Short mmCIF file of C-alpha atoms in Angstrom, two decimals:
data_model
loop_
_atom_site.label_atom_id
_atom_site.label_comp_id
_atom_site.label_asym_id
_atom_site.label_seq_id
_atom_site.Cartn_x
_atom_site.Cartn_y
_atom_site.Cartn_z
CA MET A 1 -29.61 -80.82 -60.74
CA GLY A 2 -32.72 -79.69 -58.91
CA ALA A 3 -36.16 -79.65 -60.45
CA LEU A 4 -36.13 -75.81 -60.47
CA SER A 5 -32.43 -75.23 -61.18
CA ASN A 6 -33.28 -73.09 -64.22
CA ILE A 7 -35.45 -70.70 -62.19
CA ARG A 8 -34.32 -67.44 -60.57
CA VAL A 9 -36.40 -66.02 -57.71
CA LEU A 10 -36.13 -62.54 -56.21
CA ASP A 11 -37.25 -63.01 -52.62
CA LEU A 12 -38.55 -59.94 -50.80
CA THR A 13 -40.27 -61.93 -48.06
CA ARG A 14 -39.79 -61.90 -44.31
CA VAL A 15 -40.99 -63.68 -41.17
CA LEU A 16 -42.59 -67.05 -42.09
CA ALA A 17 -45.27 -67.49 -44.80
CA GLY A 18 -43.21 -65.96 -47.62
CA PRO A 19 -39.83 -67.36 -46.53
CA TYR A 20 -41.41 -70.82 -46.17
CA CYS A 21 -42.52 -70.61 -49.81
CA THR A 22 -39.13 -69.47 -51.11
CA MET A 23 -37.42 -72.08 -48.92
CA MET A 24 -39.46 -74.76 -50.71
CA LEU A 25 -38.44 -73.33 -54.09
CA ALA A 26 -34.78 -73.14 -53.04
CA ASP A 27 -34.79 -76.72 -51.75
CA MET A 28 -36.08 -77.78 -55.18
CA GLY A 29 -33.10 -76.13 -56.83
CA ALA A 30 -34.26 -72.61 -57.66
CA GLU A 31 -31.69 -69.82 -57.38
CA VAL A 32 -33.34 -67.77 -54.63
CA ILE A 33 -31.88 -64.32 -53.98
CA LYS A 34 -33.14 -63.04 -50.61
CA ILE A 35 -33.29 -59.25 -50.60
CA GLU A 36 -33.14 -57.60 -47.15
CA ILE A 37 -33.08 -54.05 -45.82
CA PRO A 38 -29.44 -52.95 -45.34
CA GLY A 39 -28.35 -53.33 -41.72
CA LYS A 40 -31.76 -54.47 -40.45
CA GLY A 41 -32.72 -57.53 -42.46
CA ASP A 42 -35.60 -59.92 -41.92
CA ASP A 43 -37.52 -59.46 -38.65
CA THR A 44 -36.79 -63.07 -37.70
CA ARG A 45 -33.08 -62.33 -37.32
CA ASN A 46 -34.25 -61.13 -33.90
CA PHE A 47 -36.52 -64.11 -33.15
CA GLY A 48 -35.45 -66.99 -30.91
CA PRO A 49 -34.33 -69.59 -30.32
CA TYR A 50 -30.74 -68.36 -30.46
CA LYS A 51 -27.40 -70.10 -30.53
CA ASN A 52 -24.21 -68.03 -30.38
CA LYS A 53 -26.47 -64.95 -30.54
CA SER A 54 -27.76 -65.96 -33.97
CA SER A 55 -31.38 -66.83 -34.76
CA MET A 56 -32.03 -70.49 -35.53
CA TYR A 57 -35.56 -69.48 -36.61
CA TYR A 58 -34.06 -67.38 -39.42
CA ALA A 59 -31.42 -69.98 -40.24
CA ASN A 60 -34.02 -72.73 -40.64
CA VAL A 61 -36.38 -71.11 -43.16
CA ASN A 62 -33.76 -69.16 -45.11
CA ARG A 63 -31.36 -71.99 -45.94
CA ASN A 64 -30.35 -72.54 -49.58
CA LYS A 65 -30.77 -68.81 -50.36
CA LYS A 66 -28.25 -66.21 -51.48
CA GLY A 67 -28.52 -63.00 -49.48
CA VAL A 68 -28.22 -59.41 -50.68
CA SER A 69 -29.12 -56.08 -49.11
CA LEU A 70 -30.99 -53.38 -51.01
CA ASN A 71 -32.71 -50.11 -50.10
CA MET A 72 -35.69 -50.18 -52.45
CA LYS A 73 -36.82 -46.71 -51.39
CA ALA A 74 -33.67 -45.18 -52.88
CA PRO A 75 -33.88 -44.31 -56.60
CA GLU A 76 -30.69 -46.23 -57.35
CA GLY A 77 -32.04 -49.18 -55.35
CA LYS A 78 -35.24 -49.22 -57.38
CA GLN A 79 -33.28 -49.10 -60.62
CA LEU A 80 -31.03 -51.95 -59.52
CA PHE A 81 -34.05 -54.03 -58.58
CA LEU A 82 -35.65 -53.44 -61.99
CA GLU A 83 -32.41 -54.58 -63.65
CA MET A 84 -32.56 -57.76 -61.57
CA VAL A 85 -36.20 -58.32 -62.57
CA LYS A 86 -35.18 -58.45 -66.24
CA THR A 87 -33.44 -61.81 -65.73
CA ALA A 88 -35.68 -63.21 -63.00
CA ASP A 89 -38.50 -65.73 -63.31
CA MET A 90 -40.32 -64.89 -60.08
CA VAL A 91 -40.67 -62.06 -57.58
CA VAL A 92 -42.12 -63.12 -54.22
CA GLU A 93 -43.23 -60.73 -51.47
CA ASN A 94 -45.42 -60.71 -48.36
CA TYR A 95 -45.89 -57.02 -47.69
CA ARG A 96 -49.31 -55.63 -46.95
CA PRO A 97 -51.13 -55.15 -50.31
CA GLY A 98 -50.25 -51.86 -51.96
CA VAL A 99 -46.77 -51.44 -50.47
CA MET A 100 -44.98 -52.47 -53.68
CA ASP A 101 -47.25 -50.20 -55.75
CA LYS A 102 -46.39 -47.26 -53.48
CA LEU A 103 -42.70 -48.01 -54.09
CA GLY A 104 -43.37 -47.89 -57.83
CA LEU A 105 -42.43 -51.58 -58.08
CA GLY A 106 -45.83 -53.31 -58.25
CA TYR A 107 -46.72 -56.03 -60.70
CA ASP A 108 -48.01 -53.61 -63.35
CA VAL A 109 -44.56 -51.98 -63.45
CA LEU A 110 -42.58 -55.21 -63.29
CA LYS A 111 -44.46 -56.90 -66.12
CA GLU A 112 -43.52 -53.99 -68.40
CA VAL A 113 -39.87 -54.65 -67.58
CA ASN A 114 -40.26 -58.43 -67.97
CA PRO A 115 -43.57 -59.76 -69.40
CA ARG A 116 -42.57 -63.29 -68.32
CA ILE A 117 -42.21 -62.38 -64.65
CA ILE A 118 -44.37 -64.33 -62.20
CA TYR A 119 -45.30 -62.17 -59.23
CA GLY A 120 -46.31 -64.01 -56.06
CA ALA A 121 -47.70 -62.33 -52.96
CA VAL A 122 -49.02 -63.74 -49.69
CA SER A 123 -50.77 -61.48 -47.20
CA GLY A 124 -53.31 -61.75 -44.40
CA PHE A 125 -56.44 -61.19 -46.49
CA GLY A 126 -55.30 -61.01 -50.13
CA CYS A 127 -54.92 -58.08 -52.49
CA TYR A 128 -58.65 -57.40 -52.94
CA GLY A 129 -61.80 -57.50 -50.81
CA PRO A 130 -63.05 -55.40 -47.86
CA TYR A 131 -60.30 -56.64 -45.49
CA SER A 132 -57.40 -56.47 -47.94
CA GLU A 133 -55.63 -53.60 -46.13
CA ARG A 134 -55.78 -55.21 -42.70
CA PRO A 135 -52.52 -56.53 -41.25
CA GLY A 136 -52.37 -60.29 -40.97
CA TYR A 137 -50.40 -62.71 -38.84
CA ASP A 138 -50.80 -66.43 -38.32
CA ILE A 139 -52.98 -66.04 -35.24
CA ILE A 140 -55.27 -63.64 -37.14
CA ALA A 141 -55.66 -66.21 -39.91
CA GLN A 142 -56.41 -69.02 -37.49
CA ALA A 143 -58.96 -66.83 -35.69
CA MET A 144 -60.84 -65.44 -38.69
CA GLY A 145 -60.39 -68.57 -40.82
CA GLY A 146 -62.40 -70.59 -38.28
CA LEU A 147 -59.65 -72.98 -37.21
CA MET A 148 -59.51 -71.78 -33.60
CA SER A 149 -63.27 -72.19 -33.22
CA ILE A 150 -63.04 -75.96 -33.79
CA THR A 151 -59.71 -76.53 -32.02
CA GLY A 152 -59.49 -77.33 -28.31
CA PRO A 153 -61.05 -79.60 -25.70
CA ARG A 154 -64.79 -80.10 -25.35
CA GLY A 155 -66.19 -77.18 -23.41
CA GLY A 156 -62.87 -75.34 -23.54
CA LYS A 157 -61.97 -72.04 -25.12
CA PRO A 158 -60.90 -71.67 -28.78
CA CYS A 159 -57.25 -72.68 -29.27
CA ARG A 160 -54.58 -71.70 -31.74
CA SER A 161 -52.82 -74.65 -33.32
CA GLY A 162 -49.47 -75.30 -31.63
CA SER A 163 -47.65 -74.52 -34.89
CA ALA A 164 -48.12 -71.52 -37.19
CA MET A 165 -50.42 -73.42 -39.54
CA GLY A 166 -51.89 -70.28 -41.12
CA ASP A 167 -48.42 -69.16 -42.22
CA VAL A 168 -47.32 -72.61 -43.31
CA LEU A 169 -50.51 -73.24 -45.30
CA GLY A 170 -50.17 -69.80 -46.89
CA GLY A 171 -46.56 -70.51 -47.83
CA MET A 172 -47.43 -73.90 -49.30
CA ASN A 173 -50.36 -72.49 -51.28
CA LEU A 174 -48.16 -69.73 -52.67
CA THR A 175 -45.61 -72.36 -53.74
CA ILE A 176 -48.35 -74.32 -55.52
CA GLY A 177 -49.64 -71.17 -57.21
CA LEU A 178 -46.19 -70.13 -58.39
CA LEU A 179 -45.48 -73.55 -59.87
CA ALA A 180 -48.88 -73.53 -61.61
CA ALA A 181 -48.11 -70.07 -63.03
CA LEU A 182 -44.73 -71.34 -64.18
CA ASN A 183 -46.43 -74.08 -66.17
CA ALA A 184 -49.00 -71.62 -67.52
CA ARG A 185 -46.12 -69.45 -68.75
CA SER A 186 -44.85 -72.36 -70.83
CA ILE A 187 -48.27 -72.35 -72.54
CA THR A 188 -48.93 -68.60 -72.88
CA GLY A 189 -45.42 -67.18 -72.87
CA LYS A 190 -46.49 -64.66 -70.23
CA GLY A 191 -46.19 -64.41 -66.47
CA GLN A 192 -49.00 -63.52 -64.09
CA ARG A 193 -49.79 -62.40 -60.57
CA VAL A 194 -50.41 -65.04 -57.90
CA ASP A 195 -52.35 -63.83 -54.86
CA VAL A 196 -52.64 -65.95 -51.69
CA ALA A 197 -54.26 -64.99 -48.38
CA LEU A 198 -53.48 -66.60 -45.04
CA VAL A 199 -57.16 -66.53 -44.04
CA ASP A 200 -58.23 -68.14 -47.34
CA SER A 201 -55.66 -70.86 -46.77
CA VAL A 202 -57.08 -71.65 -43.34
CA VAL A 203 -60.69 -71.61 -44.58
CA SER A 204 -59.75 -74.03 -47.37
CA SER A 205 -58.19 -76.40 -44.84
CA LEU A 206 -61.38 -76.72 -42.75
CA GLU A 207 -62.89 -79.29 -45.17
CA THR A 208 -65.56 -81.20 -43.20
CA GLY A 209 -65.99 -78.45 -40.59
CA ILE A 210 -67.62 -76.10 -43.07
CA GLN A 211 -69.68 -78.88 -44.61
CA ARG A 212 -71.01 -79.85 -41.18
CA TYR A 213 -72.21 -76.30 -40.64
CA LEU A 214 -73.80 -76.03 -44.09
CA VAL A 215 -75.90 -79.14 -43.50
CA ASN A 216 -77.82 -77.92 -40.45
CA HIS A 217 -76.46 -74.41 -39.70
CA GLU A 218 -75.36 -75.49 -36.24
CA ILE A 219 -71.95 -74.19 -35.12
CA PRO A 220 -69.58 -77.20 -34.78
CA GLU A 221 -68.35 -77.69 -31.24
CA ARG A 222 -64.75 -78.24 -30.24
CA MET A 223 -64.13 -81.97 -29.98
CA GLY A 224 -60.62 -82.34 -28.60
CA ASN A 225 -58.80 -85.05 -30.54
CA GLU A 226 -61.92 -86.54 -32.09
CA TYR A 227 -62.69 -86.33 -35.81
CA ALA A 228 -66.28 -85.46 -36.63
CA ALA A 229 -66.55 -87.67 -39.72
CA THR A 230 -65.94 -91.05 -38.06
CA TYR A 231 -65.50 -92.80 -34.71
CA PRO A 232 -63.49 -94.22 -32.99
CA TYR A 233 -60.87 -91.82 -34.36
CA ASP A 234 -59.42 -90.25 -31.23
CA SER A 235 -56.88 -90.43 -28.42
CA PHE A 236 -57.43 -93.07 -25.73
CA LYS A 237 -56.00 -93.64 -22.26
CA ALA A 238 -53.49 -96.44 -21.78
CA LYS A 239 -51.97 -97.41 -18.43
CA ASP A 240 -49.02 -95.03 -18.89
CA LYS A 241 -50.12 -92.35 -21.38
CA GLU A 242 -52.52 -91.53 -24.21
CA PHE A 243 -52.21 -92.88 -27.73
CA ILE A 244 -54.19 -92.82 -31.00
CA ILE A 245 -56.63 -95.20 -32.67
CA GLY A 246 -57.97 -94.29 -36.11
CA CYS A 247 -60.84 -96.40 -37.40
CA GLY A 248 -61.59 -94.72 -40.71
CA ASN A 249 -64.21 -97.23 -41.88
CA GLN A 250 -66.54 -99.99 -40.71
CA GLY A 251 -64.11 -102.81 -41.49
CA LEU A 252 -61.42 -101.30 -39.27
CA PHE A 253 -63.91 -100.82 -36.46
CA GLU A 254 -64.91 -104.46 -36.62
CA LYS A 255 -61.24 -105.54 -36.54
CA LEU A 256 -60.74 -103.44 -33.41
CA LEU A 257 -63.78 -105.01 -31.73
CA ASP A 258 -62.48 -108.47 -32.60
CA LEU A 259 -59.14 -107.65 -30.94
CA MET A 260 -60.96 -106.31 -27.89
CA GLY A 261 -63.13 -109.42 -27.69
CA ARG A 262 -66.20 -107.21 -28.02
CA LYS A 263 -67.82 -108.21 -31.31
CA ASP A 264 -71.04 -108.21 -29.29
CA LEU A 265 -71.08 -104.42 -29.65
CA LEU A 266 -72.13 -104.87 -33.26
CA GLU A 267 -75.46 -106.10 -31.91
CA ASP A 268 -75.89 -102.82 -30.03
CA SER A 269 -77.84 -100.39 -32.22
CA ARG A 270 -75.82 -97.48 -30.80
CA PHE A 271 -72.59 -98.79 -32.31
CA ALA A 272 -73.54 -101.09 -35.20
CA THR A 273 -73.24 -98.42 -37.91
CA LEU A 274 -71.12 -95.31 -38.35
CA LEU A 275 -74.24 -93.17 -38.60
CA GLU A 276 -75.36 -94.25 -35.12
CA ARG A 277 -72.03 -94.34 -33.29
CA ASN A 278 -71.18 -90.87 -34.63
CA LYS A 279 -73.97 -89.35 -32.53
CA PRO A 280 -72.47 -87.37 -29.62
CA GLU A 281 -73.96 -89.48 -26.83
CA ASN A 282 -72.89 -92.74 -28.55
CA ARG A 283 -69.35 -91.46 -29.12
CA ILE A 284 -69.05 -90.83 -25.39
CA ALA A 285 -70.42 -94.25 -24.50
CA LEU A 286 -68.17 -96.07 -26.97
CA GLY A 287 -65.14 -94.07 -25.85
CA GLU A 288 -65.71 -95.20 -22.28
CA ILE A 289 -65.89 -98.84 -23.38
CA ILE A 290 -62.65 -98.57 -25.36
CA ASN A 291 -60.90 -96.78 -22.48
CA ASP A 292 -61.98 -99.55 -20.10
CA TRP A 293 -60.02 -101.93 -22.35
CA THR A 294 -56.99 -99.73 -23.10
CA LYS A 295 -56.34 -98.75 -19.46
CA ASN A 296 -55.05 -102.26 -18.79
CA TYR A 297 -52.07 -101.98 -21.16
CA ASN A 298 -49.16 -99.66 -21.83
CA ALA A 299 -49.49 -97.44 -24.90
CA ASP A 300 -46.62 -99.00 -26.88
CA GLU A 301 -48.03 -102.47 -26.27
CA LEU A 302 -51.46 -101.36 -27.47
CA VAL A 303 -50.04 -99.71 -30.60
CA ASP A 304 -48.29 -102.96 -31.50
CA LYS A 305 -51.42 -105.03 -30.81
CA ILE A 306 -53.71 -102.78 -32.83
CA LEU A 307 -51.32 -102.36 -35.75
CA GLY A 308 -50.91 -106.14 -35.69
CA VAL A 309 -54.54 -106.61 -36.76
CA GLY A 310 -54.34 -103.93 -39.44
CA VAL A 311 -55.98 -101.04 -37.60
CA PRO A 312 -54.22 -97.64 -37.68
CA ALA A 313 -52.73 -96.70 -34.30
CA ALA A 314 -49.88 -94.50 -33.16
CA PRO A 315 -48.05 -93.16 -30.13
CA ILE A 316 -48.33 -89.40 -29.51
CA PHE A 317 -44.80 -88.14 -30.10
CA ASP A 318 -43.32 -85.19 -28.29
CA LEU A 319 -40.51 -83.31 -30.02
CA HIS A 320 -37.85 -85.52 -28.45
CA ASP A 321 -39.58 -88.49 -30.06
CA VAL A 322 -39.90 -86.70 -33.40
CA THR A 323 -36.25 -85.65 -33.52
CA THR A 324 -34.90 -89.10 -32.59
CA ASP A 325 -37.24 -91.36 -34.57
CA GLU A 326 -35.37 -93.53 -37.06
CA HIS A 327 -38.08 -93.40 -39.71
CA LEU A 328 -38.54 -89.62 -39.58
CA VAL A 329 -34.95 -88.53 -39.10
CA LYS A 330 -32.87 -91.15 -40.89
CA ALA A 331 -35.11 -92.72 -43.52
CA ARG A 332 -37.25 -89.68 -44.42
CA GLU A 333 -34.53 -87.05 -43.70
CA MET A 334 -36.89 -84.73 -41.84
CA LEU A 335 -33.91 -83.33 -39.92
CA VAL A 336 -30.87 -82.35 -41.98
CA ASP A 337 -27.40 -81.45 -40.71
CA LEU A 338 -26.45 -77.98 -42.00
CA PRO A 339 -23.40 -76.38 -40.33
CA HIS A 340 -23.60 -72.60 -39.91
CA PRO A 341 -20.53 -70.34 -39.60
CA VAL A 342 -21.91 -68.54 -36.51
CA ILE A 343 -24.35 -71.00 -34.98
CA GLY A 344 -22.03 -73.94 -35.60
CA PRO A 345 -23.34 -77.50 -36.03
CA MET A 346 -27.11 -77.39 -36.38
CA GLN A 347 -30.02 -79.23 -37.91
CA VAL A 348 -32.81 -77.76 -40.03
CA ASN A 349 -36.26 -79.15 -40.79
CA GLY A 350 -36.25 -81.45 -43.79
CA ASN A 351 -38.34 -80.89 -46.90
CA PRO A 352 -41.53 -83.01 -47.00
CA VAL A 353 -41.56 -83.22 -50.82
CA LYS A 354 -39.55 -86.20 -52.05
CA LEU A 355 -38.78 -85.83 -55.76
CA MET A 356 -37.38 -89.21 -56.66
CA GLY A 357 -35.72 -88.17 -59.94
CA THR A 358 -34.51 -84.70 -58.95
CA PRO A 359 -34.16 -84.87 -55.16
CA VAL A 360 -34.41 -81.76 -53.03
CA GLU A 361 -31.10 -80.75 -51.48
CA ILE A 362 -30.32 -78.65 -48.42
CA THR A 363 -26.71 -77.59 -48.77
CA ARG A 364 -26.35 -73.83 -48.20
CA HIS A 365 -26.67 -72.11 -44.82
CA ALA A 366 -28.82 -68.99 -44.49
CA PRO A 367 -27.13 -65.62 -45.16
CA VAL A 368 -25.16 -64.74 -42.02
CA VAL A 369 -25.89 -61.00 -42.23
CA PRO A 370 -28.00 -58.86 -44.58
CA GLY A 371 -26.01 -58.54 -47.80
CA ALA A 372 -23.70 -61.47 -47.10
CA ASP A 373 -23.64 -62.38 -50.79
CA ASN A 374 -23.65 -58.89 -52.32
CA ALA A 375 -20.37 -59.43 -54.15
CA GLU A 376 -21.36 -62.86 -55.48
CA VAL A 377 -24.81 -61.76 -56.65
CA TYR A 378 -24.36 -58.14 -57.73
CA GLY A 379 -20.87 -58.70 -59.08
CA GLY A 380 -20.92 -62.28 -60.33
CA ILE A 381 -24.51 -62.49 -61.60
CA PHE A 382 -25.45 -58.92 -62.50
CA GLY A 383 -21.99 -57.66 -63.48
CA LEU A 384 -21.53 -54.68 -61.16
CA SER A 385 -17.90 -53.70 -60.67
CA GLY A 386 -16.23 -53.65 -57.29
CA GLU A 387 -16.00 -49.87 -57.49
CA ARG A 388 -19.75 -49.60 -58.18
CA LEU A 389 -20.53 -51.91 -55.28
CA ARG A 390 -18.42 -49.79 -52.92
CA GLU A 391 -20.17 -46.64 -54.14
CA LEU A 392 -23.64 -48.14 -53.60
CA SER A 393 -22.61 -49.39 -50.18
CA GLU A 394 -21.33 -45.98 -49.11
CA LYS A 395 -24.65 -44.43 -50.20
CA GLY A 396 -26.61 -46.97 -48.18
CA VAL A 397 -28.25 -48.41 -51.31
CA ILE A 398 -26.93 -51.92 -50.60
#
């Protein structure tokens, strides 16, 4: 039994931020019913990569969900949706703010049908504020949230993170908000609206970047792989490739110097304290000294040496490394086998949340086509007859 096995979610989301949220809920045991436009479905059904002409993008973030099709612009479609809301715990959407209200299915309507409904929405800029009606994608969030301005090599141009971090952060924050609202409902007996913006999610993630600016009102520069709060905390050059050293405090720095045979650097005022070695010119000088040492060894050898004295170090994995690493794949189950009837044997990303008493499970492949589970959901759960389902299908309602 999953932690959320008593929760029913009506999932109107598409692309990534919303589906990532409902994927998390489904992995934790919630009954997630993904509602798609008849015939068309989620945009990501047309996104690569493909296998057997089927989207693995869609299959990854829509696993564990039951799939129905529904035309919510049709009067009968709206009525059917409202009937579904009566027995649901959550409705989750990521339309531009106002779309659901224009359909006559906004939160103010739904809460009259079911006062306990929790309504979650994630959008580019949130449901209020001067930018609320702007469209939002991940790259917009990373740009306006400030992340791109501090990402990239020194002197280089602003860079988007290699993964859609704005969408993923938005999806995670919506999941957190929905679970908080679920607990609040157990106190108040009433549901509520949860509003998450992609840009807000990125701004929240900047932590020390914003604080650095607020101290002296100087725009933080891009620093490559360095971390502004401490040094050495960066990538360094070994004989064969780069790797990571992370000295998060003075004690770790001193252990590293001992391993290098350079405890004498503690007598150098440029490096003796974190305050001094964090200055830009001293970071550069210390980095050169460390690189002069690391260039004599292979990266794996250095990682072992540095870990051996208790200092954090790591290789820089590419995706081959990630997908074949014993700890990540086998022990932590961050790749899960999930056969698909069209794609065939495939693996999906594992869930990072490990609930030790009610483990997450990934057991159901994504809906093959929009409406794949119409009979199971509309007939088995909501009691529509086969004749009624055929009628609604012929009308293009489902």
